[in-house]
Amino acid sequence: MTKLRIAIDGPAGAGKSSVSKLLAERLDLSYIDTGALYRCVAFEMIMNDVALDDERGIRRILADLQITFRMEKGKNRVFLNGRDVTAQIRTEQVGMLASTASALPFVREALFAMQRRYAEKGGVVMEGRDIGTVIMPEADLKIFLTAKPESRADRRMQDIKTAGLEEKPYEDLLEEIRRRDDQDTQRAACPLRPADDAVLLDNSSMSLEETAAYIIDLAEKKWGQGVCRRS
Ligand code: DC
């Protein structure tokens, strides 16, 4: 396995996870979804009735947090303290609370060490909000992946349909996306922003394949054709 480090940051619904998974597979790297860590904290808060202002309760959750990832048939399974929570952490309620809790500096600090371990190992595609700026500033390639809120709401609607989840009006999805963008970009602690050396990529009118191909092309220009072992 190569020791390349790729950072993919961007707002909710820009397609970071799908693209990162594809890149990891094609470039033979491991894939780390850092949003899942924040989602696990939020999930535990909900399950244990821990409020946002209960710092002691949240710290207890953070101290006991054991998260592992396992790639199974192209799906990134997330285990929280030994339990498969892959589906449970994907709800809008968990996403929104993850976004709110992620603004707490002590939460970010606790998850920092965990993320740094993955970064230091290398051979990784990490996706999140502050990977290129804070977690892995030494990354070999940084992409800031974005798309218009309308395109992201469209995609979210498609995903919900495909997954057979309860459908929501387009306007509600758009509103949720805008609210999360505001929270993630306006917070004081490590707000979502592109690193100075990140490549900005708006994929509003690009397919997943086109987005992945664009990034692989950048990687190949930097490291040569051999970087892509399986395409
Ligand atoms: O990528 P996601 O939607 O699964 O992330 C959920 C929330 O977690 C997101 O709204 C903000 C927070 N997050 C963060 O603050 N920093 C990261 N590196 C990843 C996610």
CSV table of C-alpha atoms and ligand atoms in Angstrom, one decimal:
chain,number,residue,atom,x,y,z
A,1,MET,CA,0.0,0.0,0.0
A,2,THR,CA,1.3,3.5,-0.9
A,3,LYS,CA,1.6,6.1,1.8
A,4,LEU,CA,-0.3,8.8,0.0
A,5,ARG,CA,-2.6,11.1,2.0
A,6,ILE,CA,-5.6,12.6,0.3
A,7,ALA,CA,-7.9,15.1,2.1
A,8,ILE,CA,-11.4,15.6,0.9
A,9,ASP,CA,-13.4,18.4,2.6
A,10,GLY,CA,-16.6,20.1,1.8
A,11,PRO,CA,-20.2,20.7,2.8
A,12,ALA,CA,-22.9,18.1,3.5
A,13,GLY,CA,-24.2,16.4,0.4
A,14,ALA,CA,-21.4,17.3,-1.9
A,15,GLY,CA,-20.7,13.6,-2.6
A,16,LYS,CA,-17.5,13.4,-0.4
A,17,SER,CA,-18.2,9.9,0.8
A,18,SER,CA,-19.0,8.3,-2.5
A,19,VAL,CA,-16.0,10.0,-4.2
A,20,SER,CA,-13.7,9.1,-1.3
A,21,LYS,CA,-14.7,5.5,-1.3
A,22,LEU,CA,-14.2,5.3,-5.1
A,23,LEU,CA,-10.7,6.9,-4.8
A,24,ALA,CA,-9.7,4.6,-1.9
A,25,GLU,CA,-10.7,1.6,-4.0
A,26,ARG,CA,-9.0,2.8,-7.2
A,27,LEU,CA,-5.8,4.1,-5.5
A,28,ASP,CA,-5.6,1.2,-3.1
A,29,LEU,CA,-5.8,3.5,0.0
A,30,SER,CA,-7.9,3.1,3.2
A,31,TYR,CA,-10.9,5.3,3.6
A,32,ILE,CA,-11.8,7.2,6.8
A,33,ASP,CA,-15.1,9.0,7.1
A,34,THR,CA,-14.5,11.5,10.0
A,35,GLY,CA,-18.1,12.7,10.0
A,36,ALA,CA,-19.0,9.2,11.3
A,37,LEU,CA,-17.0,9.9,14.4
A,38,TYR,CA,-19.0,13.1,15.2
A,39,ARG,CA,-22.2,11.1,14.3
A,40,CYS,CA,-21.3,8.4,16.8
A,41,VAL,CA,-20.9,11.0,19.5
A,42,ALA,CA,-24.3,12.5,18.6
A,43,PHE,CA,-25.9,9.0,18.5
A,44,GLU,CA,-24.6,8.2,22.0
A,45,MET,CA,-25.9,11.5,23.2
A,46,ILE,CA,-29.4,10.7,21.9
A,47,MET,CA,-29.3,7.1,23.2
A,48,ASN,CA,-28.2,8.2,26.7
A,49,ASP,CA,-30.3,11.3,26.9
A,50,VAL,CA,-27.2,13.6,27.2
A,51,ALA,CA,-28.0,17.2,26.5
A,52,LEU,CA,-25.7,19.6,24.6
A,53,ASP,CA,-25.0,21.6,27.8
A,54,ASP,CA,-24.1,18.5,29.8
A,55,GLU,CA,-20.3,18.7,29.3
A,56,ARG,CA,-19.6,15.9,31.9
A,57,GLY,CA,-22.0,13.6,30.1
A,58,ILE,CA,-20.5,14.3,26.7
A,59,ARG,CA,-16.9,13.8,28.1
A,60,ARG,CA,-18.0,10.4,29.5
A,61,ILE,CA,-19.2,9.4,26.1
A,62,LEU,CA,-15.9,10.6,24.5
A,63,ALA,CA,-13.9,8.7,27.1
A,64,ASP,CA,-15.7,5.4,26.3
A,65,LEU,CA,-15.8,5.9,22.5
A,66,GLN,CA,-14.4,2.9,20.5
A,67,ILE,CA,-15.0,3.3,16.8
A,68,THR,CA,-13.9,1.0,14.1
A,69,PHE,CA,-14.5,0.9,10.4
A,70,ARG,CA,-14.8,-2.2,8.2
A,71,MET,CA,-15.2,-2.1,4.4
A,72,GLU,CA,-17.7,-4.8,3.4
A,73,LYS,CA,-18.8,-5.2,-0.2
A,74,GLY,CA,-18.1,-1.5,-1.0
A,75,LYS,CA,-20.0,-0.4,2.1
A,76,ASN,CA,-18.2,1.3,5.0
A,77,ARG,CA,-19.6,-0.3,8.1
A,78,VAL,CA,-19.2,1.7,11.3
A,79,PHE,CA,-18.9,-0.1,14.7
A,80,LEU,CA,-19.5,1.9,17.9
A,81,ASN,CA,-18.3,0.1,21.0
A,82,GLY,CA,-18.6,-3.2,19.2
A,83,ARG,CA,-22.1,-2.5,17.8
A,84,ASP,CA,-22.9,-2.0,14.1
A,85,VAL,CA,-24.4,1.5,13.9
A,86,THR,CA,-23.9,2.1,10.1
A,87,ALA,CA,-27.6,2.8,9.4
A,88,GLN,CA,-28.6,4.4,12.8
A,89,ILE,CA,-26.0,7.2,12.5
A,90,ARG,CA,-27.3,8.3,9.1
A,91,THR,CA,-30.5,10.0,10.2
A,92,GLU,CA,-31.0,13.8,9.8
A,93,GLN,CA,-31.5,14.0,13.6
A,94,VAL,CA,-28.1,12.5,14.2
A,95,GLY,CA,-26.5,14.6,11.4
A,96,MET,CA,-27.8,17.8,12.8
A,97,LEU,CA,-26.8,17.0,16.4
A,98,ALA,CA,-23.4,15.9,15.1
A,99,SER,CA,-23.0,19.3,13.4
A,100,THR,CA,-24.0,21.2,16.6
A,101,ALA,CA,-21.9,19.0,18.9
A,102,SER,CA,-18.9,19.4,16.6
A,103,ALA,CA,-18.8,23.1,17.4
A,104,LEU,CA,-17.8,22.2,21.0
A,105,PRO,CA,-14.0,22.6,21.2
A,106,PHE,CA,-13.6,19.7,23.7
A,107,VAL,CA,-15.4,17.4,21.4
A,108,ARG,CA,-13.1,18.3,18.5
A,109,GLU,CA,-10.1,17.9,20.7
A,110,ALA,CA,-11.1,14.4,21.9
A,111,LEU,CA,-11.6,13.3,18.3
A,112,PHE,CA,-8.4,15.0,17.0
A,113,ALA,CA,-6.0,12.3,18.4
A,114,MET,CA,-8.1,9.5,16.9
A,115,GLN,CA,-8.0,11.2,13.4
A,116,ARG,CA,-4.3,12.0,13.7
A,117,ARG,CA,-3.5,8.3,14.1
A,118,TYR,CA,-5.1,7.5,10.8
A,119,ALA,CA,-3.3,10.5,9.2
A,120,GLU,CA,0.0,9.5,10.5
A,121,LYS,CA,-0.4,5.9,9.2
A,122,GLY,CA,-0.8,7.4,5.7
A,123,GLY,CA,-2.1,5.5,2.7
A,124,VAL,CA,-5.5,7.1,3.3
A,125,VAL,CA,-8.3,9.1,1.9
A,126,MET,CA,-9.9,11.1,4.7
A,127,GLU,CA,-13.0,13.1,4.3
A,128,GLY,CA,-14.6,15.7,6.6
A,129,ARG,CA,-14.7,19.4,7.2
A,130,ASP,CA,-11.2,20.3,8.5
A,131,ILE,CA,-9.0,17.5,7.1
A,132,GLY,CA,-6.9,19.7,4.9
A,133,THR,CA,-6.7,22.6,7.4
A,134,VAL,CA,-6.3,20.9,10.8
A,135,ILE,CA,-6.3,17.1,10.8
A,136,MET,CA,-3.9,16.3,7.9
A,137,PRO,CA,-2.4,19.6,6.8
A,138,GLU,CA,0.5,17.6,5.4
A,139,ALA,CA,-1.8,15.8,2.9
A,140,ASP,CA,-0.3,15.2,-0.6
A,141,LEU,CA,-3.5,16.3,-2.3
A,142,LYS,CA,-6.4,18.4,-0.9
A,143,ILE,CA,-9.7,18.7,-2.5
A,144,PHE,CA,-12.5,21.0,-1.5
A,145,LEU,CA,-15.5,19.4,-3.0
A,146,THR,CA,-18.6,21.5,-3.2
A,147,ALA,CA,-21.9,21.7,-5.2
A,148,LYS,CA,-24.8,24.1,-5.3
A,149,PRO,CA,-27.3,23.6,-2.4
A,150,GLU,CA,-30.0,22.8,-5.0
A,151,SER,CA,-27.9,20.0,-6.6
A,152,ARG,CA,-27.1,18.6,-3.1
A,153,ALA,CA,-30.8,18.6,-2.2
A,154,ASP,CA,-31.6,16.9,-5.5
A,155,ARG,CA,-29.0,14.2,-4.7
A,156,ARG,CA,-30.2,13.8,-1.2
A,157,MET,CA,-33.7,13.2,-2.5
A,158,GLN,CA,-32.5,10.5,-4.9
A,159,ASP,CA,-30.5,8.8,-2.1
A,160,ILE,CA,-33.5,8.8,0.1
A,161,LYS,CA,-35.6,7.2,-2.7
A,162,THR,CA,-32.9,4.6,-3.5
A,163,ALA,CA,-32.5,3.7,0.2
A,164,GLY,CA,-36.3,3.3,0.6
A,165,LEU,CA,-36.3,5.9,3.5
A,166,GLU,CA,-39.2,8.2,4.3
A,167,GLU,CA,-39.4,10.8,1.6
A,168,LYS,CA,-39.4,14.6,2.4
A,169,PRO,CA,-40.3,17.6,0.4
A,170,TYR,CA,-37.5,19.1,-1.7
A,171,GLU,CA,-37.8,22.4,0.1
A,172,ASP,CA,-37.3,20.8,3.5
A,173,LEU,CA,-34.1,19.1,2.3
A,174,LEU,CA,-32.8,22.3,0.8
A,175,GLU,CA,-33.5,24.1,4.1
A,176,GLU,CA,-31.7,21.3,6.1
A,177,ILE,CA,-28.7,21.6,3.8
A,178,ARG,CA,-28.6,25.4,4.2
A,179,ARG,CA,-28.9,25.2,8.0
A,180,ARG,CA,-26.1,22.7,8.2
A,181,ASP,CA,-23.9,24.8,5.9
A,182,ASP,CA,-24.4,27.7,8.2
A,183,GLN,CA,-23.5,25.8,11.3
A,184,ASP,CA,-20.5,24.1,9.8
A,185,THR,CA,-19.0,27.3,8.3
A,186,GLN,CA,-19.9,29.8,11.1
A,187,ARG,CA,-18.6,27.9,14.1
A,188,ALA,CA,-15.5,29.3,15.8
A,189,ALA,CA,-13.7,26.0,16.2
A,190,CYS,CA,-12.2,24.7,13.0
A,191,PRO,CA,-14.9,25.9,10.6
A,192,LEU,CA,-15.5,24.4,7.2
A,193,ARG,CA,-13.2,26.3,4.8
A,194,PRO,CA,-10.8,25.3,2.0
A,195,ALA,CA,-7.1,25.0,2.9
A,196,ASP,CA,-5.0,27.5,1.1
A,197,ASP,CA,-3.5,24.8,-1.0
A,198,ALA,CA,-6.7,22.9,-1.7
A,199,VAL,CA,-8.1,22.4,-5.2
A,200,LEU,CA,-11.6,23.7,-5.4
A,201,LEU,CA,-14.0,21.5,-7.2
A,202,ASP,CA,-17.7,22.3,-7.8
A,203,ASN,CA,-19.3,19.1,-9.0
A,204,SER,CA,-22.8,20.5,-9.3
A,205,SER,CA,-23.0,19.3,-12.9
A,206,MET,CA,-20.6,16.4,-12.7
A,207,SER,CA,-21.4,12.7,-12.1
A,208,LEU,CA,-19.7,10.7,-9.4
A,209,GLU,CA,-17.5,9.0,-12.1
A,210,GLU,CA,-16.5,12.4,-13.6
A,211,THR,CA,-15.6,13.7,-10.2
A,212,ALA,CA,-13.5,10.7,-9.3
A,213,ALA,CA,-11.9,10.8,-12.7
A,214,TYR,CA,-11.0,14.4,-12.3
A,215,ILE,CA,-9.3,13.8,-8.9
A,216,ILE,CA,-7.5,10.7,-10.2
A,217,ASP,CA,-6.2,12.7,-13.1
A,218,LEU,CA,-4.8,15.3,-10.6
A,219,ALA,CA,-3.2,12.4,-8.6
A,220,GLU,CA,-1.7,10.9,-11.7
A,221,LYS,CA,-0.3,14.3,-12.8
A,222,LYS,CA,1.4,14.5,-9.5
A,223,TRP,CA,2.6,10.9,-9.0
A,224,GLY,CA,2.4,9.4,-12.4
A,225,GLN,CA,0.2,6.8,-14.0
A,226,GLY,CA,1.2,4.0,-11.6
A,227,VAL,CA,-0.7,5.7,-8.8
A,228,CYS,CA,-3.9,4.1,-10.0
A,229,ARG,CA,-3.5,0.4,-9.5
A,230,ARG,CA,-7.1,-0.6,-10.2
A,231,SER,CA,-9.4,1.3,-12.4
B,1,DC,O1,-19.9,14.5,6.9
B,1,DC,P1,-21.1,14.3,7.8
B,1,DC,O2,-22.4,14.9,7.4
B,1,DC,O3,-21.3,12.9,8.2
B,1,DC,O4,-20.7,15.1,9.2
B,1,DC,C1,-21.6,15.3,10.2
B,1,DC,C2,-21.2,16.6,11.0
B,1,DC,O5,-20.0,16.3,11.7
B,1,DC,C3,-21.0,17.8,10.1
B,1,DC,O6,-22.2,18.5,9.9
B,1,DC,C4,-19.9,18.6,10.9
B,1,DC,C5,-19.2,17.5,11.7
B,1,DC,N1,-17.9,17.2,11.1
B,1,DC,C6,-16.9,18.1,11.5
B,1,DC,O7,-17.1,19.1,12.2
B,1,DC,N2,-15.6,17.8,11.1
B,1,DC,C7,-15.3,16.8,10.3
B,1,DC,N3,-14.0,16.5,10.0
B,1,DC,C8,-16.3,15.9,9.9
B,1,DC,C9,-17.6,16.2,10.3
